[in-house]
Coordinates of C-alpha atoms in Angstrom, one line a residue:
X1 CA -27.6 2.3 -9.0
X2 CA -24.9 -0.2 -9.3
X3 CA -22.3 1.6 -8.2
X4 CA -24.9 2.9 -5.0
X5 CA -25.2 -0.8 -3.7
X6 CA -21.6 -1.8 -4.1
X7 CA -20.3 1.6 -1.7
X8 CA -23.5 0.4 0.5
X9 CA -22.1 -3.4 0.9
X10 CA -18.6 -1.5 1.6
X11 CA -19.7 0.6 3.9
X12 CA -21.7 -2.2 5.8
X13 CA -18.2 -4.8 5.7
X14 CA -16.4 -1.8 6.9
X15 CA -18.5 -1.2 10.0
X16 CA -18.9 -5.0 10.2
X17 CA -14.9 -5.4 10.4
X18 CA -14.4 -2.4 13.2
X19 CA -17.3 -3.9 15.1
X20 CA -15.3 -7.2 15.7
X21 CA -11.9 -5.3 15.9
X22 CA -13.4 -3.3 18.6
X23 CA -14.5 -6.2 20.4
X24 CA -11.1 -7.3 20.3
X25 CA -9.4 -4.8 21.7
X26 CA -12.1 -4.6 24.7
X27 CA -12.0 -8.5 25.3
X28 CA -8.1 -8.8 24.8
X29 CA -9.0 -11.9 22.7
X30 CA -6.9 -13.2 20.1
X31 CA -8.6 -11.5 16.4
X32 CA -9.3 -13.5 13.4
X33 CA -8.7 -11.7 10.4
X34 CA -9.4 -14.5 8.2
X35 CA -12.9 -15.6 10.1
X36 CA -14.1 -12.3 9.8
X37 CA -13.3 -11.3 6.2
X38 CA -12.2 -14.2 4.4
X39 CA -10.8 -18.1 4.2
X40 CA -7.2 -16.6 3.0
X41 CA -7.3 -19.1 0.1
X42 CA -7.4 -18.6 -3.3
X43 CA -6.7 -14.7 -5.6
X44 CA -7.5 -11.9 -4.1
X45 CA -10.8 -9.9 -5.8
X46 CA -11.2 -6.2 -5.4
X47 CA -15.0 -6.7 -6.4
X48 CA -14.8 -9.0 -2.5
X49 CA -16.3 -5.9 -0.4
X50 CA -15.0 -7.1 2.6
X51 CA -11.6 -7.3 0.8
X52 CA -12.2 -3.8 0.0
X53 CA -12.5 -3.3 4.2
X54 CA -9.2 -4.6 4.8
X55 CA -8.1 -1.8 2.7
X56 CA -10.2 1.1 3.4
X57 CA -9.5 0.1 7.8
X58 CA -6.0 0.2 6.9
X59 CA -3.3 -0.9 9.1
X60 CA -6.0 -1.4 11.9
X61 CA -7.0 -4.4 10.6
X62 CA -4.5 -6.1 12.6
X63 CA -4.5 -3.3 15.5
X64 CA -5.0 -6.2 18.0
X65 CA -2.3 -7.8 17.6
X66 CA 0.0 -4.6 17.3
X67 CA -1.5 -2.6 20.7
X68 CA -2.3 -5.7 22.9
X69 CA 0.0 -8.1 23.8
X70 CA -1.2 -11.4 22.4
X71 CA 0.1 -13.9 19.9
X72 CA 1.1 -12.6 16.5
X73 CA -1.8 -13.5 13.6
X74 CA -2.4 -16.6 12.5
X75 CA -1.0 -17.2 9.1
X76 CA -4.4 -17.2 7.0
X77 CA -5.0 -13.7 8.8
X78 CA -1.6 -12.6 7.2
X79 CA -3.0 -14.1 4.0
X80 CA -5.9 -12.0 3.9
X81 CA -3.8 -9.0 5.5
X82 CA -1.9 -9.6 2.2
X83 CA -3.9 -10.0 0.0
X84 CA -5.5 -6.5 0.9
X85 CA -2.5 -4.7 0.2
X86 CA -1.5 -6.3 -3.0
X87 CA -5.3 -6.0 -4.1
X88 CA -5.1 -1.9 -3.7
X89 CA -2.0 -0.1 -4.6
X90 CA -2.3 3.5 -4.5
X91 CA -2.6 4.7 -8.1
X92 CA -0.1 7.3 -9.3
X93 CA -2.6 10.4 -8.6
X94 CA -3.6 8.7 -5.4
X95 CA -3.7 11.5 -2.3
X96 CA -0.7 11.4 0.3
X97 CA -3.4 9.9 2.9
X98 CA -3.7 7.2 0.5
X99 CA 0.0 6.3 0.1
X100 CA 0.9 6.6 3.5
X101 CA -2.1 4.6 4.7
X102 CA -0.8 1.7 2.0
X103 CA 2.6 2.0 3.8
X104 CA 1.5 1.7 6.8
X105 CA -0.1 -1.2 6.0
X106 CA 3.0 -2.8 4.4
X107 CA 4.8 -2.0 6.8
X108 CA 2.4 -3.7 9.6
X109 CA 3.0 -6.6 7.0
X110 CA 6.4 -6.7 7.6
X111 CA 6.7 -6.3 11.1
X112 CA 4.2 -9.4 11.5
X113 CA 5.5 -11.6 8.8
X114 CA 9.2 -12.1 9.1
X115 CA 8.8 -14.3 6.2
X116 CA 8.4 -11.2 3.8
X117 CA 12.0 -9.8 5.7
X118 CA 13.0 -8.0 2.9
X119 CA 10.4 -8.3 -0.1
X120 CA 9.5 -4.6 -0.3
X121 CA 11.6 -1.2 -0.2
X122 CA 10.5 0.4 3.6
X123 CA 11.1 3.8 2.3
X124 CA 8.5 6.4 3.4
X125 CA 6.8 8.9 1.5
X126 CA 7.2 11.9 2.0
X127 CA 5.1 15.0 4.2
X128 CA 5.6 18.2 2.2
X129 CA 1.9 18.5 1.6
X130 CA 1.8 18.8 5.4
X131 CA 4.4 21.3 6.1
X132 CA 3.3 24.5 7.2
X133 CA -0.6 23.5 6.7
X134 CA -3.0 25.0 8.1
X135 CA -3.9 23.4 11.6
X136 CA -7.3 22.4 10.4
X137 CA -5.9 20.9 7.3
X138 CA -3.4 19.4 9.4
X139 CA -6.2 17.8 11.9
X140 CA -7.7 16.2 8.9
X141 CA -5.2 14.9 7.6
X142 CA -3.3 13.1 10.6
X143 CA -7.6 12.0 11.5
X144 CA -7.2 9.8 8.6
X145 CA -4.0 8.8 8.9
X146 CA -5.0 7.5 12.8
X147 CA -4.0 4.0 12.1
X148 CA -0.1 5.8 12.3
X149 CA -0.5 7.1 16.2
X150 CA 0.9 4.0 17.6
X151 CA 2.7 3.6 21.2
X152 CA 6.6 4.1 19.9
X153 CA 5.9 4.8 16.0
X154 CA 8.7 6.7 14.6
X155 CA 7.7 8.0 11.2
X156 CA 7.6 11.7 9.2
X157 CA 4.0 11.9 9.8
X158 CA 4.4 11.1 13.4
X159 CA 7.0 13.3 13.5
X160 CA 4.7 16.0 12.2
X161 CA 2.4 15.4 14.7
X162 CA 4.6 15.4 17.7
X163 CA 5.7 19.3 16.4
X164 CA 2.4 20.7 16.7
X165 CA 0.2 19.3 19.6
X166 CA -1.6 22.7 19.9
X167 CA -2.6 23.0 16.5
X168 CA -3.6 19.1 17.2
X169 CA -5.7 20.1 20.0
X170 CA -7.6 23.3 18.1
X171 CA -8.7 20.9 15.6
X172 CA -10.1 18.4 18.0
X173 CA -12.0 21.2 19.6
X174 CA -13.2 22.4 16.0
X175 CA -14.0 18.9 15.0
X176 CA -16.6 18.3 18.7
X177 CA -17.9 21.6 17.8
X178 CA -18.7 20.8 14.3
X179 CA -19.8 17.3 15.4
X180 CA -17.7 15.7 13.6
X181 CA -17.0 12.0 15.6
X182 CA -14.8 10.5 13.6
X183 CA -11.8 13.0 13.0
X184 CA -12.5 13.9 16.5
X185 CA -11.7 10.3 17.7
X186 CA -8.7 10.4 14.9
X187 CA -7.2 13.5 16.2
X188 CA -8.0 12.4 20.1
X189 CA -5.8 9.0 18.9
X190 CA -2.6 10.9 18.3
X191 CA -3.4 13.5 21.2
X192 CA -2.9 10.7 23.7
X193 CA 0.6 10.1 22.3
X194 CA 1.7 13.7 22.0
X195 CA 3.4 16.3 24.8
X196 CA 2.8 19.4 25.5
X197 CA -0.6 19.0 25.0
X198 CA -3.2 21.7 27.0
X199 CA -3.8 20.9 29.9
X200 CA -7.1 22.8 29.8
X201 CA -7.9 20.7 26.7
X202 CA -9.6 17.8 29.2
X203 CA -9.1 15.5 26.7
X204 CA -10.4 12.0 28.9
X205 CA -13.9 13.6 28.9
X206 CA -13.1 14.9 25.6
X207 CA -12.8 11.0 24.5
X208 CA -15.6 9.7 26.5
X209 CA -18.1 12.2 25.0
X210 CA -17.2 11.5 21.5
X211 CA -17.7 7.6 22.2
X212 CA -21.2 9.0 23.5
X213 CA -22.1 11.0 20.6
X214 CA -20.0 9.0 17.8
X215 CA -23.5 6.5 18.6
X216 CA -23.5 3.2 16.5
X217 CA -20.4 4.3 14.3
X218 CA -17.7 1.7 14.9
X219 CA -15.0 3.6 13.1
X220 CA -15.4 6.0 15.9
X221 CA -15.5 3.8 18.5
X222 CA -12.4 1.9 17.2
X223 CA -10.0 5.0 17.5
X224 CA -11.5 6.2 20.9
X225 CA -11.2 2.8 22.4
X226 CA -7.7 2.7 21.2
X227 CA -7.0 6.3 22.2
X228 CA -8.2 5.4 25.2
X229 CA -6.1 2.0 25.9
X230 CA -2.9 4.1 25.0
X231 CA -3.9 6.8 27.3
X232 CA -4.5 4.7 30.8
X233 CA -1.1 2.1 29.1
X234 CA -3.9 -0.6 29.5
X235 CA -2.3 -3.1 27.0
X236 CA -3.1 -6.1 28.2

């Protein structure tokens, strides 16, 4: 029962943090990190569930700043930016999603602190578990890692992505059909960045309708109102 009402306060901060991010990223507005989540002061908790957000929205959590051009975060925002990736290190059987989505997030870190120039090895993981998968495996997989499809982001993952933009475009089709909003709006994300995608795809209407039917689910509407931004260059 315990364990029920602690995913249910996650769940509810997570929702709660995408809401304001996607506010953010519609208004152009400067986002605090630190007013939504936290004060930035004192050790970090993993029981805080809105700690836990940080973590679970990934490299996201600072999305604004990254996508739109405003001022870099505010130094308590990098505090509880921090604080979030020191709190949750991927364990040692931790999936490839997880350990990607932690380096992304250091590497966010490190980009928006030049303070930390140097603190960590920048070395990425690797993708074996994504060569040669299947492309519905393959949609999945680059849907969670959607905090990676970034304007200019040169990584292995992105790499894999840019190799296979039809198999990326069967899996958003399979993901609509099975009504599945949020790897739809994932695999939409890195769509918008790839070539050679089909033309016959119609993947603008493709977007809108999955903000449509994603309904009250901000996770969805935080990667189609990215998607989106990228797609028209609207960065403002």
């Amino acid at each position: 029962m315990e364990q029920s009402g602690t995913s249910t306060r996650l769940a509810g901060a997570v929702q709660g943090l995408t809401s304001e991010l996607v506010s953010a990223l519609r208004s152009g507005d400067r986002f605090r990190l630190a007013g939504t989540v936290a004060e930035g002061h004192g050790p970090a908790t993993t029981a805080d569930p809105s700690l836990a957000a940080v973590r679970v929205v990934g490299a996201d959590a600072v999305l604004p700043s990254v996508l739109l051009r405003c001022p870099p975060p505010e130094p308590a925002d990098l505090t509880v930016f921090g604080k979030a990736v020191h709190a949750y290190p991927p364990s040692a059987e931790a999936p490839p999603t997880s350990v990607w989505s932690h380096w992304a997030m250091r590497r966010a870190l490190l980009r928006l602190d030049a303070s930390l120039d140097g603190a960590w090895d920048d070395a990425e993981p690797g993708t074996d578990w994504l060569d040669d998968a299947p492309w519905q495996f393959l949609t999945h997989q680059l849907a969670v890692l959607a905090p990676l499809a970034l304007p200019g982001e040169d990584c292995a993952v992105a790499r894999v992505a840019r190799h296979r933009p039809v198999d990326v475009a069967r899996g958003f089709v399979r993901a609509v059909r099975r009504r599945d909003w949020l790897q739809a709006a994932g695999a939409g994300r890195w769509l918008v960045l790839l070539d050679d995608v089909p033309r016959t795809l119609g993947l603008d209407t493709g977007l809108e309708f999955v903000a449509q039917m994603g309904g009250t689910d901000a996770r969805v509407a935080l990667q189609v109102e990215a998607a989106q931004r990228m797609r028209t260059g609207v960065l403002v």
